[in-house]
PDB file of N, CA, C and O in Angstrom:
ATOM      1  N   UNK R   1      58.813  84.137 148.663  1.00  0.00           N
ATOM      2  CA  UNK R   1      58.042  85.101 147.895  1.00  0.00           C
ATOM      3  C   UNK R   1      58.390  86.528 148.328  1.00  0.00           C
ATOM      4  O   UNK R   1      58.305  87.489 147.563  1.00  0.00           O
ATOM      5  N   UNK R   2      58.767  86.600 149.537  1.00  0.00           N
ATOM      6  CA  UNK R   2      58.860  88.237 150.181  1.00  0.00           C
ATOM      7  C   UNK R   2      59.889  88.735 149.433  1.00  0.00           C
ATOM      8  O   UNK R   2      59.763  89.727 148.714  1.00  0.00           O
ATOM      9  N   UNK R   3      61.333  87.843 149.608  1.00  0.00           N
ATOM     10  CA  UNK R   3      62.518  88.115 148.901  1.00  0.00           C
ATOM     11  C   UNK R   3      62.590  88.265 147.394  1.00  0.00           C
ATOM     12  O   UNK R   3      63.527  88.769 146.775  1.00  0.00           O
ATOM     13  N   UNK R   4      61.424  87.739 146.864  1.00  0.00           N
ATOM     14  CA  UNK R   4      61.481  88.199 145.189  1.00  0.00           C
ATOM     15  C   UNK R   4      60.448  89.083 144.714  1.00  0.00           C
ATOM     16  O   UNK R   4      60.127  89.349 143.555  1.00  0.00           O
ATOM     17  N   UNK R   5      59.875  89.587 146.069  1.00  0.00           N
ATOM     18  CA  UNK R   5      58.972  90.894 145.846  1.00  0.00           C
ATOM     19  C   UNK R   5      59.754  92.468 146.055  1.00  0.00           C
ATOM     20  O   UNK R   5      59.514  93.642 145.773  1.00  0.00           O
ATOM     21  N   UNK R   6      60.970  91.565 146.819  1.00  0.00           N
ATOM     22  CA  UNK R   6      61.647  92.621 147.509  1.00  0.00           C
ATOM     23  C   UNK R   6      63.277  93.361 145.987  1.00  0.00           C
ATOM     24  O   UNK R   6      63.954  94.357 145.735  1.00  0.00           O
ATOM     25  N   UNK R   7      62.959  91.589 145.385  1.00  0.00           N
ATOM     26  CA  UNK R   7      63.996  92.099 144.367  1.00  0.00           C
ATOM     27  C   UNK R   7      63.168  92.790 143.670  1.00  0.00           C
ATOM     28  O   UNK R   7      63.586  93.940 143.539  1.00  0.00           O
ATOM     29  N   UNK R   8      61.950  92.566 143.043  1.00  0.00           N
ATOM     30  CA  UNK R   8      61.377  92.911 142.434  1.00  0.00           C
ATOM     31  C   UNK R   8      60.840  94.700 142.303  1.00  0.00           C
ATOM     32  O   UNK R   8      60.489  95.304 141.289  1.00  0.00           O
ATOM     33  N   UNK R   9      60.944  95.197 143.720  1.00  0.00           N
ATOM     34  CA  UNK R   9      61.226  96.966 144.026  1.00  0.00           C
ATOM     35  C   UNK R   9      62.369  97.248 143.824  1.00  0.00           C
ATOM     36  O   UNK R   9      62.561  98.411 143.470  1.00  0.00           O
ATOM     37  N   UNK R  10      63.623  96.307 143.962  1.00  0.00           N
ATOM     38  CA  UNK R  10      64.831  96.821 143.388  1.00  0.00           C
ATOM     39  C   UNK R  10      65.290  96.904 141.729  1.00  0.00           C
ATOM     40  O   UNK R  10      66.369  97.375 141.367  1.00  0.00           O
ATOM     41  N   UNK R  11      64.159  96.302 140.721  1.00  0.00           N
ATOM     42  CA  UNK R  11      64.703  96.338 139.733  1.00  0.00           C
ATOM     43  C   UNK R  11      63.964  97.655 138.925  1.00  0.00           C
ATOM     44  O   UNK R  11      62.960  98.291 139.248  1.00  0.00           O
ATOM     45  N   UNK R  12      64.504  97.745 138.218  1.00  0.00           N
ATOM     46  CA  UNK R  12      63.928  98.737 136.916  1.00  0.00           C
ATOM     47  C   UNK R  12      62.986  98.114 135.999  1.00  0.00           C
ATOM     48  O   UNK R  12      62.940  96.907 135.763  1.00  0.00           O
ATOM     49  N   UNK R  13      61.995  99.301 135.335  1.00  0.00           N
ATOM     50  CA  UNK R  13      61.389  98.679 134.915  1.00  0.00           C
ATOM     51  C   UNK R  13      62.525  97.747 133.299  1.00  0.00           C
ATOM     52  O   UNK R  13      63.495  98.358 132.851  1.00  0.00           O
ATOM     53  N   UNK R  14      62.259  96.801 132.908  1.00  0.00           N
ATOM     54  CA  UNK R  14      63.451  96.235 132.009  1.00  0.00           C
ATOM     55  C   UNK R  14      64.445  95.639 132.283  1.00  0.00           C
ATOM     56  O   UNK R  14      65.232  95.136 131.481  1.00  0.00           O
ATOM     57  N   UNK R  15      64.522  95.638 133.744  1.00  0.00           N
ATOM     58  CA  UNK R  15      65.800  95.085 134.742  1.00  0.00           C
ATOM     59  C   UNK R  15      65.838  93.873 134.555  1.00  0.00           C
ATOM     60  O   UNK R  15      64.825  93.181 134.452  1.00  0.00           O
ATOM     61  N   UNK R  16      67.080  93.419 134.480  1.00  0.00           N
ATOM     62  CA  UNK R  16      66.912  91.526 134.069  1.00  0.00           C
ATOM     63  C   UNK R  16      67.998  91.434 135.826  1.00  0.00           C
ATOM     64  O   UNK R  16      68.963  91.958 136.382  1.00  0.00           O
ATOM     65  N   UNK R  17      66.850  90.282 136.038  1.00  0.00           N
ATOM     66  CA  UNK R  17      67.506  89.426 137.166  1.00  0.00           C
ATOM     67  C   UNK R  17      68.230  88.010 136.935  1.00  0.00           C
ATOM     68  O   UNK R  17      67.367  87.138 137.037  1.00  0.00           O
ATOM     69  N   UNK R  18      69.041  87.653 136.758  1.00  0.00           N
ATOM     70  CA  UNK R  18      69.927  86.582 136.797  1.00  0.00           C
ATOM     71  C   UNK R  18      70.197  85.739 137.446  1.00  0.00           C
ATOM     72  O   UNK R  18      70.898  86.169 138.362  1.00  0.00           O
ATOM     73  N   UNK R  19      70.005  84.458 137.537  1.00  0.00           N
ATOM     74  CA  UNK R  19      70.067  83.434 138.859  1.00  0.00           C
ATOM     75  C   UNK R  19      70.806  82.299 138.031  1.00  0.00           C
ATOM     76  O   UNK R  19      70.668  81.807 136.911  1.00  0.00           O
ATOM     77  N   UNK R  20      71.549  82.138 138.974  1.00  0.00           N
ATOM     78  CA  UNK R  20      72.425  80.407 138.704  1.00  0.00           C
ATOM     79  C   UNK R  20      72.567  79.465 139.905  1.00  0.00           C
ATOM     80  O   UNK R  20      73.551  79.500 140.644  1.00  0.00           O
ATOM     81  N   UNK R  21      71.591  78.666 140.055  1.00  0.00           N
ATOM     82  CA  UNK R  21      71.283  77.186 140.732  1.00  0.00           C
ATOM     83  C   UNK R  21      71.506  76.347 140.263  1.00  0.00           C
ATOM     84  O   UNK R  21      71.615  76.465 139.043  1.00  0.00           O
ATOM     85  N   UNK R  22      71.670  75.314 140.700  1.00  0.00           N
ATOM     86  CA  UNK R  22      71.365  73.738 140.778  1.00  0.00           C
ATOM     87  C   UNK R  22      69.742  73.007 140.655  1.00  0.00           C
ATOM     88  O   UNK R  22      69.221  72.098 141.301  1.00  0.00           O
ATOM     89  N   UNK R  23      69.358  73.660 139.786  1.00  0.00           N
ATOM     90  CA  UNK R  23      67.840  73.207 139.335  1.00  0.00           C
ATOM     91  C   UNK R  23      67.625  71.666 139.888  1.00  0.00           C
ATOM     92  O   UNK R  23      68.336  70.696 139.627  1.00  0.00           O
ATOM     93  N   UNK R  24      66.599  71.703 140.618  1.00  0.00           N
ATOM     94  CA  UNK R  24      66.005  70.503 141.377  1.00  0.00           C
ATOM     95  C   UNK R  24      65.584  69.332 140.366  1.00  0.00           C
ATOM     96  O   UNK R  24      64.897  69.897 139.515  1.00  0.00           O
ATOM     97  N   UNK R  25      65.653  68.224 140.114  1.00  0.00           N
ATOM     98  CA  UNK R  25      64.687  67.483 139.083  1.00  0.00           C
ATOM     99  C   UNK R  25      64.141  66.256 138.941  1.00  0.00           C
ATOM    100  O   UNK R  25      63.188  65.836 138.284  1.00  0.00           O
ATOM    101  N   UNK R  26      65.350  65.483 140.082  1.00  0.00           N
ATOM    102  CA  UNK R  26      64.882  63.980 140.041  1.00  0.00           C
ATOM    103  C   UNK R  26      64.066  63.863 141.589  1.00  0.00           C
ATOM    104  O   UNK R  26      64.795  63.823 142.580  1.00  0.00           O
ATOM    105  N   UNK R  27      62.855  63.820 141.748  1.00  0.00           N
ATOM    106  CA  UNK R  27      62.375  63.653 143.135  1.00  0.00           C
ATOM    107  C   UNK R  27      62.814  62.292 144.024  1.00  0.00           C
ATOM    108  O   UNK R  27      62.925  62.220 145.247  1.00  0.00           O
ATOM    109  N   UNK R  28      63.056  61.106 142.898  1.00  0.00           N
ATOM    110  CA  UNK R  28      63.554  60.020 143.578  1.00  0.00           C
ATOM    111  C   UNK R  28      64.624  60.109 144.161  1.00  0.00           C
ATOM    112  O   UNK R  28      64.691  59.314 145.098  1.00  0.00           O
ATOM    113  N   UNK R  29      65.942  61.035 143.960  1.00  0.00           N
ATOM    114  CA  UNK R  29      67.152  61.351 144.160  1.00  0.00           C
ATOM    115  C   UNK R  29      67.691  62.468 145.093  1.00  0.00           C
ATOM    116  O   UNK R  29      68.839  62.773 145.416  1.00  0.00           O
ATOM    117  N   UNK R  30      66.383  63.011 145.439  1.00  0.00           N
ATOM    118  CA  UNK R  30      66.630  64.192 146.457  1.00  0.00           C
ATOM    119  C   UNK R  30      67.247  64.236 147.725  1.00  0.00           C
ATOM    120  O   UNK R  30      67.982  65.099 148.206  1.00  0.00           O
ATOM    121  N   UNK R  31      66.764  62.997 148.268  1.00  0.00           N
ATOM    122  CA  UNK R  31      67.379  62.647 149.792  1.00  0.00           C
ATOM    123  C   UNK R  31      69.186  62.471 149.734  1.00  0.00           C
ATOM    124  O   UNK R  31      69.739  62.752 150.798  1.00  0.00           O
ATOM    125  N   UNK R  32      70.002  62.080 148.705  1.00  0.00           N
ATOM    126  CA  UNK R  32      70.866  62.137 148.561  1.00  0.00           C
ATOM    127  C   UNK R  32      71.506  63.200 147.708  1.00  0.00           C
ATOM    128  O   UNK R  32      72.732  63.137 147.615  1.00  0.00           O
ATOM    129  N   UNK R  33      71.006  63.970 147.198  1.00  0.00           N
ATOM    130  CA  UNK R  33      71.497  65.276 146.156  1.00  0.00           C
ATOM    131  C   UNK R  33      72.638  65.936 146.883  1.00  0.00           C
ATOM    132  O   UNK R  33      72.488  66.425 148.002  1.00  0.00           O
ATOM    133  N   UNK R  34      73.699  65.942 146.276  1.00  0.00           N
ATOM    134  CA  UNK R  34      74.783  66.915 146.764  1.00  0.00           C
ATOM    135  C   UNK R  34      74.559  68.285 147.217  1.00  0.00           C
ATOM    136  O   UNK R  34      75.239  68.908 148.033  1.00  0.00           O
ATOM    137  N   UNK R  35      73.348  68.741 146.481  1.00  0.00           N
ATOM    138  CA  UNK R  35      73.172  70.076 146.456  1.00  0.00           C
ATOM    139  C   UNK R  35      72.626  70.584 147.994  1.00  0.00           C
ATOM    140  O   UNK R  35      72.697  71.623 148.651  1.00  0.00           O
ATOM    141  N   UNK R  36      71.913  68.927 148.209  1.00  0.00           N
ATOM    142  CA  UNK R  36      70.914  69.018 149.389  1.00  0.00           C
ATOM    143  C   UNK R  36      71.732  69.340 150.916  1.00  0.00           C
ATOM    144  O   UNK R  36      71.651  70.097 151.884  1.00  0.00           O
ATOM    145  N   UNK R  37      72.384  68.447 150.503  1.00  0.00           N
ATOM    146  CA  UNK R  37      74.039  68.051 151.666  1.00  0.00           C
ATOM    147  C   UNK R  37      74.685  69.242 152.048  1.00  0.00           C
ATOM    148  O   UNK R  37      75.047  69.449 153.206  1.00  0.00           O
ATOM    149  N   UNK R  38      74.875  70.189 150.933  1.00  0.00           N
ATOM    150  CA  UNK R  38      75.400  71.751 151.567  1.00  0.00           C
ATOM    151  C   UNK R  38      74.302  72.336 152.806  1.00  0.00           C
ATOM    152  O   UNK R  38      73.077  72.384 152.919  1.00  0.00           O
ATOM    153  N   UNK R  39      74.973  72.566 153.286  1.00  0.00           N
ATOM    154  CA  UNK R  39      74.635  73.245 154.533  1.00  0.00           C
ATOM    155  C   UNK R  39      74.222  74.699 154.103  1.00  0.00           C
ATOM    156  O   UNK R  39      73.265  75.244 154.652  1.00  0.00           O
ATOM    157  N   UNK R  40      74.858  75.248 153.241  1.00  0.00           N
ATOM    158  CA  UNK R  40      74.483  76.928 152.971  1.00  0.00           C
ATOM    159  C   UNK R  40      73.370  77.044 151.430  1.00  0.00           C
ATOM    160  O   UNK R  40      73.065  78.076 150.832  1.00  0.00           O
ATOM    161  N   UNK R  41      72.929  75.541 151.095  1.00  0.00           N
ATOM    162  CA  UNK R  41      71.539  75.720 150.232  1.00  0.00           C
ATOM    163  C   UNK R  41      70.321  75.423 151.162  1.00  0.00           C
ATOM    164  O   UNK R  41      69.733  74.343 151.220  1.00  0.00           O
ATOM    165  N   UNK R  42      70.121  76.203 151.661  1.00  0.00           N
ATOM    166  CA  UNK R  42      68.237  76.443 152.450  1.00  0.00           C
ATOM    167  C   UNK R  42      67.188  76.150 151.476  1.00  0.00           C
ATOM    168  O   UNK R  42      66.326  75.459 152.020  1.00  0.00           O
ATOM    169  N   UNK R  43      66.877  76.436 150.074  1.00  0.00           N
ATOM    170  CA  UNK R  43      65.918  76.716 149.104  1.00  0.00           C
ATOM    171  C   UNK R  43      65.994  75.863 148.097  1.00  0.00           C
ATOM    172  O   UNK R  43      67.146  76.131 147.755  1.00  0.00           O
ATOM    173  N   UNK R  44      65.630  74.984 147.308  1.00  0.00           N
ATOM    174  CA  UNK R  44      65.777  74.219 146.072  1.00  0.00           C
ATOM    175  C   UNK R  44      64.469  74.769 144.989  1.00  0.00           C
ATOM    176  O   UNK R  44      63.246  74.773 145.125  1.00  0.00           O
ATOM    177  N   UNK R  45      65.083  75.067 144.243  1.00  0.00           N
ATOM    178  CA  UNK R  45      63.955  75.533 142.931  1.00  0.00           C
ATOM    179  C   UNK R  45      63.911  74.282 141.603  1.00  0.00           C
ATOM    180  O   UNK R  45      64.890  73.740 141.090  1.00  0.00           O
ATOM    181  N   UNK R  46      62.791  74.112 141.353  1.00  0.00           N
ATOM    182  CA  UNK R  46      62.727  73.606 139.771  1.00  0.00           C
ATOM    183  C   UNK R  46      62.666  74.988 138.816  1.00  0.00           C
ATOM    184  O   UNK R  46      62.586  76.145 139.229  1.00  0.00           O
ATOM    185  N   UNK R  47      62.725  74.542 137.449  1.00  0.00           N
ATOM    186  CA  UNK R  47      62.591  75.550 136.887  1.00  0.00           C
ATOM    187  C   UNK R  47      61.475  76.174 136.373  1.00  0.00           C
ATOM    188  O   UNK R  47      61.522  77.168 135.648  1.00  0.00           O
ATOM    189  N   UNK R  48      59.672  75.163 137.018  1.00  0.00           N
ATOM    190  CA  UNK R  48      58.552  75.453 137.404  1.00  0.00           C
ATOM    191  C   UNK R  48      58.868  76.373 137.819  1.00  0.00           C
ATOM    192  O   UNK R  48      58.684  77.332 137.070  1.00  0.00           O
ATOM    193  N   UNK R  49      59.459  76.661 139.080  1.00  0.00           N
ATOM    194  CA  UNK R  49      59.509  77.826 139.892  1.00  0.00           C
ATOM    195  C   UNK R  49      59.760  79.077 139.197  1.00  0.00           C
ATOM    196  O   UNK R  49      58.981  79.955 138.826  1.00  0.00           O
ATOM    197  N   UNK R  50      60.673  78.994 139.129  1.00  0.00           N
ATOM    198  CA  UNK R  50      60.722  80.452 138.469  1.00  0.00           C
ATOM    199  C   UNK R  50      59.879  80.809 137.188  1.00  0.00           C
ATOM    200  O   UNK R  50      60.117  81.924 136.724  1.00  0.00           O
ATOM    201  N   UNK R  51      58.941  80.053 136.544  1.00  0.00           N
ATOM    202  CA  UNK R  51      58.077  80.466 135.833  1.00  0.00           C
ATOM    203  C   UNK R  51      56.448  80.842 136.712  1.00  0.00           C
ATOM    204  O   UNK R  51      55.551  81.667 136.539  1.00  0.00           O
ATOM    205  N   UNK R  52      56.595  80.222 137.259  1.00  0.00           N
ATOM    206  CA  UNK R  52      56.117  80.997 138.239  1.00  0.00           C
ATOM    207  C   UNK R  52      55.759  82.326 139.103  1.00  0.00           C
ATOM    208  O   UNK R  52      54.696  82.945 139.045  1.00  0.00           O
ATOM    209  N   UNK R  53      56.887  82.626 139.918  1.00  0.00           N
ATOM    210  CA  UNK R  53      57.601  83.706 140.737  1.00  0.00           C
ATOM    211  C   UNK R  53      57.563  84.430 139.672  1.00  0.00           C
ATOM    212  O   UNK R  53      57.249  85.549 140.076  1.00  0.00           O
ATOM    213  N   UNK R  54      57.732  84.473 138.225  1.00  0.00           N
ATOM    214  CA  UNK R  54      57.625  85.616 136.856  1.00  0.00           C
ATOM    215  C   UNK R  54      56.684  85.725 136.857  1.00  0.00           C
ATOM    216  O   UNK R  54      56.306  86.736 137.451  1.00  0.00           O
ATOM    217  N   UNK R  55      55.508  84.774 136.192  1.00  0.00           N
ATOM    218  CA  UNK R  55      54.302  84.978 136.163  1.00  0.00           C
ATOM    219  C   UNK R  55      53.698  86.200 137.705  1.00  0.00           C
ATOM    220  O   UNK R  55      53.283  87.356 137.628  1.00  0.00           O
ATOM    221  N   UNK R  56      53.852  85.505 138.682  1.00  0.00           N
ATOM    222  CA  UNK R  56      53.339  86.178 139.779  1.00  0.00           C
ATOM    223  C   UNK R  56      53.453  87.794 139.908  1.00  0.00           C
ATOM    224  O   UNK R  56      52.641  88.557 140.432  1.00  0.00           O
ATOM    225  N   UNK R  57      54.775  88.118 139.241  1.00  0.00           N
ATOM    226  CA  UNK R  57      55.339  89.283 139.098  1.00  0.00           C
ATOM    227  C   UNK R  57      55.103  90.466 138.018  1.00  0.00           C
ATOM    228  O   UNK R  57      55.223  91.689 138.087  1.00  0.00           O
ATOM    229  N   UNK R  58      54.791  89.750 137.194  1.00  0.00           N
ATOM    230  CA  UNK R  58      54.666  90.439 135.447  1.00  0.00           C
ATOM    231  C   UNK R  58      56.043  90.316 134.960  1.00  0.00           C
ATOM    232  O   UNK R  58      56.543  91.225 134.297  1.00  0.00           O
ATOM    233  N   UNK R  59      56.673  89.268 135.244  1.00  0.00           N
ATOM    234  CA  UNK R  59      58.178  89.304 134.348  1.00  0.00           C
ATOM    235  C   UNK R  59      58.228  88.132 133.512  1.00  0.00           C
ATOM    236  O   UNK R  59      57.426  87.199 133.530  1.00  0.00           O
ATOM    237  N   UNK R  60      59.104  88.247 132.876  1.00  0.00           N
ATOM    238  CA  UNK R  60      59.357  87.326 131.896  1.00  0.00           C
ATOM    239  C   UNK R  60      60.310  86.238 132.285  1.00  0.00           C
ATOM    240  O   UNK R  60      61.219  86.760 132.930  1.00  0.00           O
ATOM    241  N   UNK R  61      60.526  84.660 132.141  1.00  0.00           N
ATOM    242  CA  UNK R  61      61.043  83.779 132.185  1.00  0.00           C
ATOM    243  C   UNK R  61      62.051  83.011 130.656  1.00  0.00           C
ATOM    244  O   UNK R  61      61.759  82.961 129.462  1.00  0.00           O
ATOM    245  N   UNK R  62      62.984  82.634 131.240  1.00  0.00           N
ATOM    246  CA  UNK R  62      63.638  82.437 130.149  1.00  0.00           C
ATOM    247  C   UNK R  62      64.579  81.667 130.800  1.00  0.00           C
ATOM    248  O   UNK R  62      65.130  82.144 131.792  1.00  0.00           O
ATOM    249  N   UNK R  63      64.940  80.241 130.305  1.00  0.00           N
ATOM    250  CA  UNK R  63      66.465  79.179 130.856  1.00  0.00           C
ATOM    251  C   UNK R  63      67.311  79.540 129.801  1.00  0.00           C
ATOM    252  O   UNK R  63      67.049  78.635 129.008  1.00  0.00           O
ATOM    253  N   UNK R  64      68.001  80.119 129.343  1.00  0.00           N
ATOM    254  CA  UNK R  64      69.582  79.869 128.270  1.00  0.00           C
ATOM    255  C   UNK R  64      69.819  78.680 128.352  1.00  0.00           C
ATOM    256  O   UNK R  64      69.559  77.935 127.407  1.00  0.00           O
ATOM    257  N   UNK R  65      70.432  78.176 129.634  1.00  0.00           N
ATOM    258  CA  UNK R  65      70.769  77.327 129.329  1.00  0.00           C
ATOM    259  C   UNK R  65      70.657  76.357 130.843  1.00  0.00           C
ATOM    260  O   UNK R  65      69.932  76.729 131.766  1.00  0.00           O
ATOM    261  N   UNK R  66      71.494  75.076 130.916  1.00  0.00           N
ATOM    262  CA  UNK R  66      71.388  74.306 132.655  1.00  0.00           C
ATOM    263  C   UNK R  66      71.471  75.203 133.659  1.00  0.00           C
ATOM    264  O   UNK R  66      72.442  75.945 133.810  1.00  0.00           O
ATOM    265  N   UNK R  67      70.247  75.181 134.554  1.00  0.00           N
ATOM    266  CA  UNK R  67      70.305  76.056 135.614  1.00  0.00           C
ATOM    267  C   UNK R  67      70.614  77.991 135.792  1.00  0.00           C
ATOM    268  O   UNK R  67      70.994  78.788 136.650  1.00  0.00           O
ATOM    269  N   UNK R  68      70.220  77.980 134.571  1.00  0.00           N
ATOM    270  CA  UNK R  68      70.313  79.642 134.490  1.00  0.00           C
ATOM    271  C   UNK R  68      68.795  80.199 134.495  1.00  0.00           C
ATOM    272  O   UNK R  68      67.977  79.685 133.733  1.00  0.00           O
ATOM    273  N   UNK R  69      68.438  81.221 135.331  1.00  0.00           N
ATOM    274  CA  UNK R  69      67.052  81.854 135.094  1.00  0.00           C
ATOM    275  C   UNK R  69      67.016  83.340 134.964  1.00  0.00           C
ATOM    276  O   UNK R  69      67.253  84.204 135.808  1.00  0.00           O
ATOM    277  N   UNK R  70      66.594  83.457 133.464  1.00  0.00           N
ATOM    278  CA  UNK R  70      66.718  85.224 133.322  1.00  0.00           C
ATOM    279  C   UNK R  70      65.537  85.519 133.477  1.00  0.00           C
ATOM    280  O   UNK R  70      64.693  84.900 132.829  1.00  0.00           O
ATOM    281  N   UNK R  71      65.163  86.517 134.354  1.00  0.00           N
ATOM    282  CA  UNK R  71      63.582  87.220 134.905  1.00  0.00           C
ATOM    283  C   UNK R  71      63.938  88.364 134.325  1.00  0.00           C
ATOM    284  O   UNK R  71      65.094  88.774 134.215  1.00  0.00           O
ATOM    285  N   UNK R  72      62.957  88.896 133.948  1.00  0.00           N
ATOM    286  CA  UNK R  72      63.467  90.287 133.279  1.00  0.00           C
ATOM    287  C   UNK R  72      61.730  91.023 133.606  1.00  0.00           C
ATOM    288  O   UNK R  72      60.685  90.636 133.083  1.00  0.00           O
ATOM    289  N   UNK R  73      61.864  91.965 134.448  1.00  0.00           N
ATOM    290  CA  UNK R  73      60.833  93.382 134.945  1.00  0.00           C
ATOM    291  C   UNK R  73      60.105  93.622 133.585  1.00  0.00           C
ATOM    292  O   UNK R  73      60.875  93.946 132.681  1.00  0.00           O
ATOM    293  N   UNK R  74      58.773  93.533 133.242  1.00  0.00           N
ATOM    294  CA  UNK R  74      57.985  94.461 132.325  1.00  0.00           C
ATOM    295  C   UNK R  74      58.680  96.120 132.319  1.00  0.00           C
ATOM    296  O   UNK R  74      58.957  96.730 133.352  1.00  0.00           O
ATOM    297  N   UNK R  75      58.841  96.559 131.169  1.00  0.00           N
ATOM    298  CA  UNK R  75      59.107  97.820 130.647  1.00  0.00           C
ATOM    299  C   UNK R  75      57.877  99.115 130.915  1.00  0.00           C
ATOM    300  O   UNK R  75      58.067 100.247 130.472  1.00  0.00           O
TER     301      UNK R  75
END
């Protein structure tokens, strides 16, 4: 939360933030997830999350498309 409060002073108001993950989804499958196995992924998000972390913020949520999250700053 600190780190997306912290993006969140860096953006403008209208600023779109852009994220591309490996969206979390099968809970039965987690213990083996490739994604999990990297050593340099610390964090796993669903895409709950980031509707969320928007909400929390006053921004807007939006998937395009697999694993893309556009947050975009109130104007």
């Amino acid at each position: 939360a600190r780190e997306f409060d912290r993006l969140d002073s860096l953006l403008r108001p209208g600023g779109l933030l852009a994220l591309m993950t490996c969206f979390q989804t099968a809970d039965d499958r987690f213990a083996k997830w490739h994604y999990r196995q990297d050593p340099t992924h610390v964090v796993f998000y669903r895409a709950e999350t980031f509707a969320v972390l928007a909400e929390q913020r006053g921004w807007t949520y939006h998937s395009p498309s697999k694993d893309v999250a556009l947050l975009r700053k109130a104007s």
